[in-house]
Structures are given as structure tokens and as C-alpha cells.
XYZ file of C-alpha atoms in Angstrom:
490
model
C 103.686 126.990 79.174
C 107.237 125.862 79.333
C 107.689 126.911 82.805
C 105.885 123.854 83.622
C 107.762 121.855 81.607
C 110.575 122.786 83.228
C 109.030 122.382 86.382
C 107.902 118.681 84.674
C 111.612 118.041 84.189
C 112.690 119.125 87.775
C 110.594 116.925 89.123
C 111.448 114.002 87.052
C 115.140 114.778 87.875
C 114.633 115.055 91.652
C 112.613 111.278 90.848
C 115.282 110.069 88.793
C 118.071 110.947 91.890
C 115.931 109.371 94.385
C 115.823 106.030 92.060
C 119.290 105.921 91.925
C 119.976 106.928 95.363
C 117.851 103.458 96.495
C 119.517 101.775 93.814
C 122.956 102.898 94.878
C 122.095 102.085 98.616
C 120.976 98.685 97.767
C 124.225 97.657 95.773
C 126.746 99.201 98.310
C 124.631 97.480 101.200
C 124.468 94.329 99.597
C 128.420 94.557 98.963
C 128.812 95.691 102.282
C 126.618 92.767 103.545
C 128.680 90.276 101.799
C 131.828 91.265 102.742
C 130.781 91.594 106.502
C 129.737 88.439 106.063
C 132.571 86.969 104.862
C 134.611 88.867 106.945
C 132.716 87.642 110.263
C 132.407 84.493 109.206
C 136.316 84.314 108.735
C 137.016 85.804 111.912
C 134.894 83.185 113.734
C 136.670 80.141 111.725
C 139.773 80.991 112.220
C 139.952 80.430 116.343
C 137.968 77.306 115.507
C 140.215 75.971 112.972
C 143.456 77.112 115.819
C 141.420 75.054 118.532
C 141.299 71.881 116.338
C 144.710 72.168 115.330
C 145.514 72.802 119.157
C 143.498 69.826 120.794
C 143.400 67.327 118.065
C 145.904 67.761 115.474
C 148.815 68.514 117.512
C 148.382 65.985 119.559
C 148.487 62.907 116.995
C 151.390 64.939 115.125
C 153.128 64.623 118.976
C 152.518 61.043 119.269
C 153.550 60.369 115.402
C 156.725 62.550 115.738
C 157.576 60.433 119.355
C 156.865 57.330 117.575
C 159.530 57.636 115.542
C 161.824 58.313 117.959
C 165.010 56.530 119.027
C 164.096 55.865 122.321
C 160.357 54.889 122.092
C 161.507 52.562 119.328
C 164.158 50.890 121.245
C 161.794 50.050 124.150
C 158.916 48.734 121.150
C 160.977 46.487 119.747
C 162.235 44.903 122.855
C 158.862 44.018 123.606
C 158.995 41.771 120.529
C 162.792 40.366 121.312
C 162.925 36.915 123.142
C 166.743 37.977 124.238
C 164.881 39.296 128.066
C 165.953 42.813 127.925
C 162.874 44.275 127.883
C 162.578 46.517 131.463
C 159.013 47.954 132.526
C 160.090 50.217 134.592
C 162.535 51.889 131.707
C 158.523 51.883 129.993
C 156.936 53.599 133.342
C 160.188 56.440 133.424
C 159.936 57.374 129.254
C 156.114 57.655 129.715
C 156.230 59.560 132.605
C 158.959 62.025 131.301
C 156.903 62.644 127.777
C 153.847 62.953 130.668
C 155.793 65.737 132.427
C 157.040 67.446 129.308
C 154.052 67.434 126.939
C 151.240 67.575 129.185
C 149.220 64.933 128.269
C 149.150 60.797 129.179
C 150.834 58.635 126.964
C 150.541 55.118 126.910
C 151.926 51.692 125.050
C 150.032 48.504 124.485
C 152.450 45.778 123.360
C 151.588 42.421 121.371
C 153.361 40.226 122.485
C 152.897 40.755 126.160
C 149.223 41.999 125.830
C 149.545 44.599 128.453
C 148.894 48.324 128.280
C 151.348 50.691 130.205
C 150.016 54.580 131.645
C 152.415 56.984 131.884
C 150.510 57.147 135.700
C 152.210 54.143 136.580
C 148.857 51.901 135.638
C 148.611 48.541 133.632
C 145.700 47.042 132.116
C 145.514 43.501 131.017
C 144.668 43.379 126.859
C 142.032 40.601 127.083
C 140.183 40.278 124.091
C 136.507 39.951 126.420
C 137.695 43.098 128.229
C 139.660 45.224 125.926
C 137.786 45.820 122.893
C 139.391 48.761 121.218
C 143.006 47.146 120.840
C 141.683 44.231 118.909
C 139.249 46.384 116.936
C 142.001 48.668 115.584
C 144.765 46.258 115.397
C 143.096 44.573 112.563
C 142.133 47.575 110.323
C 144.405 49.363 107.855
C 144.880 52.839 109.161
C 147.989 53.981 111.072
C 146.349 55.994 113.148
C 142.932 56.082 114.698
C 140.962 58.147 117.783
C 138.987 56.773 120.225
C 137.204 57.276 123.512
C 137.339 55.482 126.382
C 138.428 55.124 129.956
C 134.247 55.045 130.835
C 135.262 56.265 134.742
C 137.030 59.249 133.593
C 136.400 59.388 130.030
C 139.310 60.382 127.417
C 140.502 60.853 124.429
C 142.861 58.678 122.834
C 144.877 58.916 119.744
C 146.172 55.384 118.842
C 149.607 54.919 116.792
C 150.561 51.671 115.112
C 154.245 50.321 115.560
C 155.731 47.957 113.593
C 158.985 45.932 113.877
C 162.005 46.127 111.301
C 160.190 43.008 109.460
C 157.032 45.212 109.345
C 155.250 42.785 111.778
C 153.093 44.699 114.482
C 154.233 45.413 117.702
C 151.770 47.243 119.507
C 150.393 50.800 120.373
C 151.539 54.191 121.280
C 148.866 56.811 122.048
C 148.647 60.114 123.816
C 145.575 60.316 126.104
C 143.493 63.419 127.110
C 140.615 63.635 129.547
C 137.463 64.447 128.059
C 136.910 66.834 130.910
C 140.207 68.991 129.551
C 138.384 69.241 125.981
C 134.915 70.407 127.485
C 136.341 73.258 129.250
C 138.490 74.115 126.651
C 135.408 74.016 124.215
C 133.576 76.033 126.909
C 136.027 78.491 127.070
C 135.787 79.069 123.165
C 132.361 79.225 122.995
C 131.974 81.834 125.811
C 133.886 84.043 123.210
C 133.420 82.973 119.740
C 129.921 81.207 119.819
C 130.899 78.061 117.886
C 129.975 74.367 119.032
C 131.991 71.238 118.015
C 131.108 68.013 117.023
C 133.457 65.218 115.809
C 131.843 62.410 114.439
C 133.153 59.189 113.216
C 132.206 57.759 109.549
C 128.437 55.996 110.406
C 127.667 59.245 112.496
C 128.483 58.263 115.550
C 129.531 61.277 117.876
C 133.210 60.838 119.154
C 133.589 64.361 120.909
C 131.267 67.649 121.109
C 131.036 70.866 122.820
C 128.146 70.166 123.968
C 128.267 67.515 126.798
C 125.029 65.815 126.214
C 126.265 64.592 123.311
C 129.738 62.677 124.371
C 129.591 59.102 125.060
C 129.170 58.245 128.927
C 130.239 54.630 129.915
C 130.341 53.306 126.661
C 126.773 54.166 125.108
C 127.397 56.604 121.880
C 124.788 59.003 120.539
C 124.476 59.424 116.973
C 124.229 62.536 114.914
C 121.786 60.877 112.890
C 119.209 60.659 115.721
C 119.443 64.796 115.988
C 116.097 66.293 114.770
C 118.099 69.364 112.800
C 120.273 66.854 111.486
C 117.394 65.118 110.244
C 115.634 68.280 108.423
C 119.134 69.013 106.900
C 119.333 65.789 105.078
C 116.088 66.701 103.874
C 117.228 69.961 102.626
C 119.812 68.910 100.636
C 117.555 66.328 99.124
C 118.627 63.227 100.765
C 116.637 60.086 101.080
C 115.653 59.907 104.633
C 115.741 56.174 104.941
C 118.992 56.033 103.015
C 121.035 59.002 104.750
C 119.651 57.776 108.450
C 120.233 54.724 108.267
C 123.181 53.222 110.647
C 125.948 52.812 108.267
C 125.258 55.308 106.101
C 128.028 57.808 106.225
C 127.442 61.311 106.798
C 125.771 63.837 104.837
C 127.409 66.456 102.792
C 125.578 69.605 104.814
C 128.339 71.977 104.753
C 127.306 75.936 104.614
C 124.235 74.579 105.510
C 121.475 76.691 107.670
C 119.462 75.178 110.757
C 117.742 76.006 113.445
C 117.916 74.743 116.686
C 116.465 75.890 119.670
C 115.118 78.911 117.836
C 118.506 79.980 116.791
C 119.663 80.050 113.076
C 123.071 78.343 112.848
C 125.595 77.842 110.361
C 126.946 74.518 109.422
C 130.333 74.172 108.600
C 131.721 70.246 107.726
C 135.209 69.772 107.405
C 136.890 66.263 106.779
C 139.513 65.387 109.632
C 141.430 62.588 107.071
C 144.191 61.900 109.792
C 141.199 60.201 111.783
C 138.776 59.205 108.909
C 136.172 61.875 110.941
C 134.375 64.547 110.466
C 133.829 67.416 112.053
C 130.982 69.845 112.311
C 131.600 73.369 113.809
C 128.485 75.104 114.165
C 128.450 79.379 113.968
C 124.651 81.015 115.583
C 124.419 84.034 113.002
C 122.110 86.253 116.071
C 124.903 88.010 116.849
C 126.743 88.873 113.010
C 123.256 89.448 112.123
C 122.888 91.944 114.622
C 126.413 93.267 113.003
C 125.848 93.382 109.541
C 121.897 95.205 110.399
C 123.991 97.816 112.456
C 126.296 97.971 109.155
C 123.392 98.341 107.066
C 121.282 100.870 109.127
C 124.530 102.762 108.852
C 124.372 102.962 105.305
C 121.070 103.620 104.593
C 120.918 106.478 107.015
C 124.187 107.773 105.286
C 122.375 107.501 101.669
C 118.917 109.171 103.260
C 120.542 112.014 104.508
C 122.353 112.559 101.190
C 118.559 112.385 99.455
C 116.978 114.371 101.870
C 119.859 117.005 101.091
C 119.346 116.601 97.019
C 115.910 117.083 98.119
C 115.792 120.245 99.739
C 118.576 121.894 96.414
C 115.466 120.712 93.910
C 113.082 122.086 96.642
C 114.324 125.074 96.935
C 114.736 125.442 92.810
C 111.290 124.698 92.553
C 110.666 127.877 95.197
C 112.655 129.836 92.544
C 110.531 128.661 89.731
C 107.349 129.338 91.448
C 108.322 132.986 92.532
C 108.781 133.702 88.961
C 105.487 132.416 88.398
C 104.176 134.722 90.599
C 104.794 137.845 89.488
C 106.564 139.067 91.982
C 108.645 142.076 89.990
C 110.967 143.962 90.736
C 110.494 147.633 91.465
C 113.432 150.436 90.622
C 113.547 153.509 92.192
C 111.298 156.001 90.635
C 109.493 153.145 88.714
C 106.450 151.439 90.358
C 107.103 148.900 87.414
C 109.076 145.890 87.523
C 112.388 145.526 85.625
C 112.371 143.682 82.657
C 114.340 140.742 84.590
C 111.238 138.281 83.551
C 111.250 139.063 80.251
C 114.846 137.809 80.348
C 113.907 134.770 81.550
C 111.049 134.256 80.049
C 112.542 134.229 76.546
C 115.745 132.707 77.575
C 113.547 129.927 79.058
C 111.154 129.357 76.206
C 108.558 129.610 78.500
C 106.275 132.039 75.806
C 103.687 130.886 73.329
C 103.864 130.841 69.936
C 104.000 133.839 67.585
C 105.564 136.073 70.517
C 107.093 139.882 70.053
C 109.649 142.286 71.647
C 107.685 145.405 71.481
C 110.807 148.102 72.981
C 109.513 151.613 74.164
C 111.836 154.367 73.875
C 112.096 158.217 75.113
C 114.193 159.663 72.450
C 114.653 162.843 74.333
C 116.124 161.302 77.282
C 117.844 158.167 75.365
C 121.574 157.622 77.029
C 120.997 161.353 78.303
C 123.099 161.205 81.370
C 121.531 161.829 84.797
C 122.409 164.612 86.883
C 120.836 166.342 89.710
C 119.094 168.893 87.514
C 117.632 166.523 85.825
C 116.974 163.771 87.855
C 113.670 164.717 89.426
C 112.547 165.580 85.552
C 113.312 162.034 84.568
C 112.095 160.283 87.532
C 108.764 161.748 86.782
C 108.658 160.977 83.703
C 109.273 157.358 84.293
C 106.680 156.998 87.375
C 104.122 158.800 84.553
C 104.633 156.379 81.548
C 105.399 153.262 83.625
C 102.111 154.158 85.078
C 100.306 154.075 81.796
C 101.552 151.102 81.027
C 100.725 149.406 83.959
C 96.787 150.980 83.324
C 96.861 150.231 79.604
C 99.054 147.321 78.524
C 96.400 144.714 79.886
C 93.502 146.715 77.953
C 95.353 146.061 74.469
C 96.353 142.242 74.882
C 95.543 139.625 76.985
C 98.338 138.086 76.987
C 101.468 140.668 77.724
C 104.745 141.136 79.802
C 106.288 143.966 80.507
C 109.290 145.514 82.622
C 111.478 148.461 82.500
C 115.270 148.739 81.180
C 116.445 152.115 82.362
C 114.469 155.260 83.121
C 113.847 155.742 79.109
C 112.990 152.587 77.963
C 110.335 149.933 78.449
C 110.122 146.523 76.879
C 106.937 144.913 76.358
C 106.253 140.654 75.293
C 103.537 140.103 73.193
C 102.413 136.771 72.939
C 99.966 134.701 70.916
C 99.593 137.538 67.688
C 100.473 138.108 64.339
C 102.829 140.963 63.535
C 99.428 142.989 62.181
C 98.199 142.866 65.483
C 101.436 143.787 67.114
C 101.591 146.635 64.874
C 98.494 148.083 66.029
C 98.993 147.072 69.812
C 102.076 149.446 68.799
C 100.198 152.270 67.730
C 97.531 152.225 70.339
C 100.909 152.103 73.153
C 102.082 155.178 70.883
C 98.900 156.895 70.588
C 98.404 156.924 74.874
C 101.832 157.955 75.385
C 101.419 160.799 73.553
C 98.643 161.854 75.507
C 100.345 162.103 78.696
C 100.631 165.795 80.337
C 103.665 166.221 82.144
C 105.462 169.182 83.192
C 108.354 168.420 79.958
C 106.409 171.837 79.069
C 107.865 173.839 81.851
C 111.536 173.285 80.357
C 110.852 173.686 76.902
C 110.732 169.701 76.035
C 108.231 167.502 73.488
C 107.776 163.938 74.386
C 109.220 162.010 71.503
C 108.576 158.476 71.654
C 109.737 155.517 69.483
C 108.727 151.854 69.038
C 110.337 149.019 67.326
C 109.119 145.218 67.621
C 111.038 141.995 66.369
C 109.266 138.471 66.595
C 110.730 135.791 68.432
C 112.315 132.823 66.878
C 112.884 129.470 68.442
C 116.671 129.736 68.448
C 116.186 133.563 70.131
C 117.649 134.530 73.463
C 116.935 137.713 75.208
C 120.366 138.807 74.270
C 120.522 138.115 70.727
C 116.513 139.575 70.460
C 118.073 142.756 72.229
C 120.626 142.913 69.074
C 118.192 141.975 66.289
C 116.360 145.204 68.106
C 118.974 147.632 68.296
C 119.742 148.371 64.177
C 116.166 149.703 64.521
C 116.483 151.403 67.628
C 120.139 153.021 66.660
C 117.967 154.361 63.071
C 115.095 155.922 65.599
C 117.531 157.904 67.759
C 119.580 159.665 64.931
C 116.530 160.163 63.169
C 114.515 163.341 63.262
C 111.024 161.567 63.532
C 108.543 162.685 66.104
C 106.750 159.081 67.753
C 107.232 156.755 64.716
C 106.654 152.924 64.688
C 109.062 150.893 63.530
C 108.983 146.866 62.327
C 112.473 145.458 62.302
């Protein structure tokens, strides 16, 4: 029957939201993933990328921009003069002053004289068994360069090349910060954001990092290249291990790449520091924007669920509607024991009959559009329990396959399904026939039963409404008419 198609259908609907539901949940988590983690990851970089800037970058830009300065540049190149002005205690009070002001040691190391001056008030001999850095870096071509030494209290030195008004070389002038200083800053950083630094020079070899273990202590380096997740990461990327290990190879591209370490997933981030030919690796653990982006996500999918199990319970609770129809659960008028022809409506509005189906109306001529009053009232109320009685007894002994409810308190209509209109007829005529029979007390007040039937079959295009009109031509004919229980096909 098409009731169950249409229960079919409502079940395929409620399917067909719960598909797209999931579907929707999955694309707007998957956005939402992305952008959180963008978002987090952009949030963590930028406090790195301010640290860098703080404790590398602005120093050298410091020591570049002093450099250049009137002052500094007057004592440099009176280190190369032979005229004897040149004053090392005019050296000790400058470095001392930029000491006081910037924060951080500053130092020269001059040619000609070979001697390095602290802004402490120290001097070390540049002896080329001794001093190794000055007469590594003197001879290469960049300007600038960072180093580490000072192996008793290890620091940090950025190294600035002067050069005389002939372009000849004339020394060194650095800034100088203690190791110590950039572990506690990097401490502090972690504690909040997470990240770990490590600066490496171009062969690998660590220059600073976060992590103490890996900074140089008197004068023996570690390399990045003897790191185990290092390692796998080359591999990942589809490096040669024997090429990308080996000591002067430079270092892998392994940017936005993922490795574990100590059971942790971490992020990789490379970024080229040019100023010092270096590069530095700031590593991100994801444990705790993983943790983030889930809460994000559980969020979301609880959000979507509750929205299905909502849809769920409207198609639930259509389905209950459906199945009371099913049911035959009628409804009863006063004075009727019959239900009202309410199913029939829906029935045919629905579709939900079988083929070759008729509208089979039962009329009381007497009492047709008769208005009720108190005198007559009880008259027509037992009238209606009698015949809606009979039908009740006797519609089931003529078909099989019948509905049939009650309009008003004169007329009855009755669906006939699976017939021809033969058959109908003569379901007709046995209805008539019973109803005639009935004894009531119409007697009593002078009154003959006068019944009428008319019967239209049911197209597929047919509502209960325009069925009803089809119907009433026939029925308008059968009330003005003066004859006693016809049948009527119309």
C-alpha cells in the first residue's frame, strides 16, 4: 500500500539527513581543524620569532649601527695610525659606557696591536696558537659572523668587521652575551610557549640551543647530525644517509617536518638566519594544540549530534502519526459509534488505496441539511447510532477490502477498493437493500426512511476534495428528486 511507501520515503529522508549531517560535521570540523591549526601554530611562532629578533637580531643590528658610529670609528682607526694618539683607556671608558647603556659586553680586537679590549676592563693577547677565532674569521668574506666562546663562562659573540678609509682591515667590534643569559631566557619561553631552539651553523654544528645538553662546553661542539630524530628526518624526506650525515654536508631541508622525540610528536620549523649564514630550528610539541583542536572538535560533533538526534525524534514522531493511521484508531462523534470519515480523507489524498477504488456516499434524504434542533435531535441521533451500526455489522460481509466513516449525522461514505464498478454497483444495492430493513421508531412521527447512494471511481489525479465534487451533481439530483432509495452511478 502506499502508506508504506510513504513510510519507505520517511525513512530514506530521515537516512538521507543523517548522511549529510556526518558529512556536514566532517567538513566544518576539518575547516575548523585547519584553521585551529593554523591559528595555534601562529600564535606559538610569533613569541618565537620576537625572542630571536630580541636575543640575536637586535643585538648584531646594535653592534652594526655602533660600528658606524663617529666615536667607535675614531678610536678604530687610531689603532691603525702610527701618529701615537691612540689612548686605551679612551677604549676601556666607550666600552664600558655602551656596557652600561645597552646591557650587554662589547669588545674590540685591533690588527695592528693584536690585542682584544672587554668593556670589563680585560685584555687578551691575539696569538694566533691561542686565539683561534680572530684569525679564523678575519680571513673569510662575511662582515659579520657569531661565535661562542669564553669556555669558563661561555658566551655569545657577534663579531663585526672594521675597515680603514683605504678599505684595509682594522680589527673587530662585537657585542658579547653570556650563554647563561640566553638559557634562562629560552627557559623562560619554553615554560610558556613550549618551543625549543636550536641554532646551528652551516656543517650542523650546534652554536646555541634551549636545551643545555646541546651547547658547546669548553670548546667541544655537538652536532645536529649525530641526533637520532635528526637522523630519521633525513630519511623522511628522502635523503641519502651517508650523504646528508656526513660532516660537511650542510643541513637538511626538514622544515614543517614531524618527529618524535622522547615520545612526543614535534613540529619542525627551519628558518635561515642569513645575517649569520645559520640556521635555526624552533621546535613546537603538538600534545598540547592537539589536546585543543580534539576539545574544538568534540565541540562540534556534539553540536551536530544533538541537532540529529533532534531531526530524529520530528521523523520519529511522524512515523508515530503514520502508524496511528495504520491502526485504525477512528474517530468516534457523538451519537455515532463510527469513526468520521477523516481516513478516508487521507487515504485518498495520500494514494495509499489500490487500484480500481470507489466513493460509495450514503445519504438520508429525509434528514439531508435538515437542521438540528432539540425536537429533533434525539430522533436523529438514533437514527445515526442505528445505521452506523449496520454498517459497522455489514460493510465487512460485502467486501473485503472497505473503509468507511461518517460525514454528518445523514451521511456515510464508504471506499471500495480492488472492484469493478459492476461489483460496486451491487455492493450498492446490497448496502441499500439492509438499510431499508432497519426498524426504527421514524414510524412514531409519521417518517419513511429514504435512502440514496451514489459512487464515483477514483482516478489517479483525485483528491478527497475534488472526489467530494465529482459526487455532489449526483447527490444534488437525489435530494430534489422524488425517488424512494435509488442507486445512482455518477
Amino acid at each position: 500500500m502506499n502508506i508504506f511507501r510513504t513510510l519507505h520515503r520517511s525513512i530514506l529522508v530521515l537516512f538521507a539527513i543523517v548522511v549529510v549531517s556526518i558529512v556536514t560535521l566532517i567538513h566544518f570540523s576539518m575547516t575548523k581543524i585547519v584553521a585551529e591549526q593554523s591559528r595555534s601554530h601562529q600564535a606559538s611562532l610569533s613569541p618565537a620569532v620576537k625572542l630571536v629578533v630580541d636575543q640575536v637580531i637586535e643585538p648584531l643590528h646594535i653592534a652594526e649601527t655602533l660600528s658606524k658610529s663617529k666615536e667607535l670609528n675614531e678610536i678604530m682607526q687610531l689603532s691603525s695610525a702610527n701618529d701615537g694618539r691612540f689612548d686605551e683607556s679612551q677604549i676601556f671608558a666607550t666600552l664600558s659606557r655602551l656596557e652600561q647603556e645597552f646591557q650587554m659586553g662589547f669588545f674590540v680586537a685591533l690588527e695592528k696591536q693584536r690585542m682584544q679590549y672587554n668593556s670589563d676592563g680585560t685584555t687578551i693577547r691575539l696569538l694566533e696558537d691561542e686565539v683561534n677565532w680572530y684569525f679564523k674569521y678575519r680571513d673569510t668574506p662575511e662582515k659579520s659572523v657569531g661565535d661562542i666562546g669564553k669556555w669558563e663562562d661561555t658566551h655569545f659573540y657577534i663579531d663585526i668587521k672594521i675597515y680603514d678609509r683605504n678599505g684595509d682591515f682594522i680589527g673587530f667590534f662585537g657585542v658579547a652575551k653570556s650563554l647563561a643569559e640566553f638559557i634562562k631566557v629560552f627557559e623562560t619561553h619554553k615554560a610558556t610557549y613550549g618551543h625549543d631552539f636550536i641554532f646551528v651553523d652551516p656543517t650542523g654544528t650546534i652554536m646555541l640551543s634551549s636545551d643545555p645538553a646541546l651547547n658547546a662546553s669548553k670548546s667541544n661542539f655537538n652536532n645536529l647530525k649525530d641526533l637520532a630524530w635528526y637522523q630519521s628526518a633525513t630519511k623522511e624526506v628522502g635523503l641519502d644517509a651517508d650523504e646528508a650525515l656526513s660532516a660537511q654536508a650542510p643541513v637538511a631541508e626538514i622544515n614543517n617536518q614531524l618527529v618524535n622525540i622522547n615520545e612526543q610528536d614535534i613540529l619542525i620549523a627551519q628558518v635561515n638566519l642569513d645575517l649569520f649564514n645559520w640556521t635555526m630550528l624552533l621546535m613546537s610539541p603538538l600534545n598540547e594544540q592537539q589536546t585543543e583542536i580534539s576539545s574544538a572538535f568534540m565541540f562540534s560533533a556534539i553540536t551536530v549530534l544533538v541537532v540529529i538526534f533532534l531531526l530524529f525524534l520530528i521523523i520519529y514522531n511522524l512515523l508515530y502519526y503514520f502508524r496511528k493511521d495504520m491502526q485504525h484508531e477512528g474517530i468516534v462523534l457523538p451519537y455515532c459509534k463510527m469513526q468520521s470519515d477523516e481516513k478516508i480523507k487521507y487515504i485518498v489524498d495520500t494514494g495509499a488505496y489500490r487500484n480500481d477504488a470507489f466513493l460509495v456516499l450514503v445519504q438520508l434524504n429525509d434528514f439531508y441539511k435538515r437542521p438540528v434542533s432539540e425536537k429533533n435531535l434525539p430522533l436523529l441521533a438514533s437514527l445515526g447510532t442505528k445505521i452506523s451500526e449496520y454498517l459497522l455489522e455489514s460493510v465487512g460481509k460485502f467486501t473485503t477490502d472497505g473503509e468507511f466513516g461518517k460525514v454528518n449525522e445523514s451521511q456515510w461514505l464508504i471506499l471500495v477498493q480492488g472492484t469493478n464498478s459492476d461489483d460496486a454497483t451491487q455492493f450498492m444495492e446490497n448496502i441499500r437493500h439492509g438499510l431499508a430493513t432497519i426498524q426504527t421508531d421514524c414510524r412514531k412521527h409519521q417518517a419513511l426512511l429514504k435512502f440514496s447512494m451514489c459512487k464515483v471511481k477514483l482516478g489517479e489525479q483525485d483528491s478527497f476534495v475534488s472526489a467530494i465534487m465529482r459526487l455532489k451533481p449526483a447527490l444534488d439530483n437525489l435530494t430534489t428528486s422524488d425517488i424512494e432509495r435509488k442507486v445512482v452511478d455518477f
